[in-house]
Coordinates of C-alpha atoms and ligand atoms in Angstrom, one line a residue:
M1041 CA 17.9 -4.6 33.1
E1042 CA 16.3 -1.7 34.4
L1043 CA 13.7 -0.5 32.0
E1044 CA 15.1 3.0 32.0
K1045 CA 18.5 1.6 30.9
L1046 CA 16.9 -0.3 28.0
F1047 CA 15.0 2.8 27.0
E1048 CA 18.3 4.8 26.8
M1049 CA 20.0 2.0 24.6
A1050 CA 16.8 2.1 22.1
K1051 CA 16.9 5.8 22.0
A1052 CA 20.9 5.7 21.3
A1053 CA 20.3 3.1 18.6
R1054 CA 17.7 5.3 17.0
E1055 CA 20.4 7.9 16.4
N1056 CA 21.8 5.5 14.0
A1057 CA 18.7 4.9 11.9
Y1058 CA 19.0 5.5 8.1
A1059 CA 15.9 7.1 7.2
P1060 CA 16.5 9.8 4.6
Y1061 CA 13.1 9.1 2.9
S1062 CA 10.7 9.0 5.6
K1063 CA 12.5 10.9 8.2
F1064 CA 11.0 8.7 10.6
L1065 CA 13.8 7.3 12.9
V1066 CA 13.3 4.2 15.0
G1067 CA 15.3 2.6 17.6
C1068 CA 14.8 -0.7 19.4
A1069 CA 16.6 -2.5 22.4
L1070 CA 15.6 -6.1 22.9
E1071 CA 16.4 -8.0 26.1
T1072 CA 16.7 -11.7 26.0
S1073 CA 15.8 -14.2 28.7
S1074 CA 19.5 -14.8 29.2
N1075 CA 19.9 -11.0 30.0
E1076 CA 21.7 -10.2 26.8
V1077 CA 20.6 -7.0 25.0
Y1078 CA 20.6 -6.4 21.1
T1079 CA 19.8 -3.1 19.5
G1080 CA 18.4 -2.2 16.1
C1081 CA 17.5 0.8 14.0
N1082 CA 15.6 1.2 10.7
F1083 CA 17.4 1.3 7.5
E1084 CA 15.8 2.6 4.4
N1085 CA 16.4 2.0 0.6
L1086 CA 15.8 3.8 -2.5
S1087 CA 13.6 0.8 -3.4
F1088 CA 11.2 1.4 -0.6
G1089 CA 10.1 -2.0 -0.2
A1090 CA 13.7 -3.1 0.7
T1091 CA 13.3 -1.0 4.0
I1092 CA 14.0 -3.1 7.2
C1093 CA 12.4 -1.9 10.6
A1094 CA 14.2 -1.4 13.8
E1095 CA 12.5 -4.2 15.5
R1096 CA 13.7 -6.8 12.8
T1097 CA 17.1 -5.4 12.8
A1098 CA 17.3 -6.1 16.5
V1099 CA 15.7 -9.6 16.3
G1100 CA 18.2 -10.4 13.4
S1101 CA 21.0 -9.4 15.4
A1102 CA 19.9 -11.6 18.3
V1103 CA 19.4 -14.5 16.0
A1104 CA 22.8 -14.0 14.3
A1105 CA 24.5 -14.1 17.7
G1106 CA 22.9 -17.6 18.3
E1107 CA 20.0 -16.6 20.7
A1108 CA 17.4 -18.7 18.8
R1109 CA 19.2 -22.1 19.8
P1110 CA 18.5 -23.8 21.9
S1111 CA 15.5 -21.7 23.0
T1112 CA 13.5 -20.2 20.3
H1113 CA 11.3 -18.0 22.6
F1114 CA 14.2 -15.9 23.8
I1115 CA 12.6 -12.3 24.0
K1116 CA 12.0 -11.1 27.4
Q1117 CA 11.1 -7.5 26.7
L1118 CA 12.0 -4.7 24.1
V1119 CA 11.6 -1.1 23.9
V1120 CA 10.8 0.7 20.6
V1121 CA 11.5 4.4 20.4
T1122 CA 10.0 6.7 17.9
Q1123 CA 9.7 10.5 17.5
T1124 CA 5.9 10.6 17.8
E1125 CA 4.2 11.9 21.0
S1126 CA 1.5 9.1 21.1
P1127 CA 2.6 5.4 21.2
A1128 CA 3.6 4.1 17.7
P1129 CA 3.0 0.2 17.6
P1130 CA 5.4 -2.0 15.6
C1131 CA 4.1 -2.7 12.1
G1132 CA 2.4 -5.9 11.2
M1133 CA 5.4 -7.6 9.6
C1134 CA 7.5 -6.9 12.8
L1135 CA 4.7 -8.2 14.9
Q1136 CA 4.7 -11.4 13.0
V1137 CA 8.4 -11.7 13.3
L1138 CA 8.4 -10.9 17.0
S1139 CA 5.7 -13.5 17.6
E1140 CA 8.2 -16.3 16.4
F1141 CA 10.5 -15.5 19.3
C1142 CA 8.3 -14.1 22.0
T1143 CA 6.7 -16.0 25.1
S1144 CA 3.1 -15.1 26.2
E1145 CA 4.9 -13.0 28.8
S1146 CA 7.1 -11.0 26.6
M1147 CA 6.5 -7.3 27.1
I1148 CA 6.7 -4.5 24.3
H1149 CA 7.2 -1.1 25.6
L1150 CA 6.6 1.9 23.3
A1151 CA 8.4 5.1 23.8
N1152 CA 8.9 8.5 22.5
L1153 CA 11.8 10.7 22.9
S1154 CA 11.1 11.3 26.6
G1155 CA 10.3 7.9 28.0
I1156 CA 7.8 4.9 27.9
T1157 CA 4.3 5.8 26.8
K1158 CA 2.7 2.3 26.6
S1159 CA 3.6 -1.3 27.8
A1160 CA 1.7 -4.4 26.6
K1161 CA 2.2 -8.0 26.0
L1162 CA 2.5 -8.9 22.3
S1163 CA -0.9 -10.5 22.3
E1164 CA -2.5 -7.0 22.8
F1165 CA -0.9 -6.1 19.5
L1166 CA -1.2 -9.2 17.6
P1167 CA -3.9 -11.4 19.1
H1168 CA -3.9 -13.9 16.1
Q1169 CA -0.5 -14.5 14.6
F1170 CA 0.1 -16.8 11.6
E1171 CA 1.2 -20.1 13.2
S1172 CA 0.6 -23.1 11.3
L1173 CA 1.6 -24.5 8.1
T1174 CA -0.7 -27.3 8.0
Ligands
LIG1483 N1 9.4 1.6 10.9 C1 10.0 0.8 12.0 O1 11.4 0.9 12.0 N2 9.3 0.0 12.7 C2 8.0 -0.2 12.7 O2 7.5 -1.0 13.3 C3 7.3 0.8 11.8 C4 8.0 1.4 10.7 C5 10.3 2.3 9.9 C6 10.2 1.8 8.6 C7 10.4 3.1 7.8 O3 12.0 3.2 7.8 C8 9.9 4.1 8.7 O4 9.8 3.7 10.0 C9 8.6 4.9 8.2 O5 7.6 3.8 7.9

């Protein structure tokens, strides 16, 4: 899909964010290797720690639709839109969750309300993810 279109979808998803406490609205549009798109937005909770970020909402949507089977590494690219002028990278928890489903080629595009401001592979944001239980 055209990156511009993915950006527009992330921006539209951001409009649905539920962020009454931080007032920081985030939207995400995630494209899979099978060319499906899933969107997400952050949704907060009065018990602040229960807040879920836009990126994890989009990943959860994709997993719920069956994208993680048979191929675990289904993320081709994603766009995250925030209101900040300068690029706002995903939080550490989201980076760890993304790392579970990204390939070494997956692209993360950060955007403000006008368009993409930074594009990089996941490894630039998270060079050393947790990856072993033994
Ligand atoms: N947030 C996201 O949606 N994604 C991130 O990667 C960082 C933070 C949300 C969580 C919370 O609702 C608000 O932004 C402020 O932290």
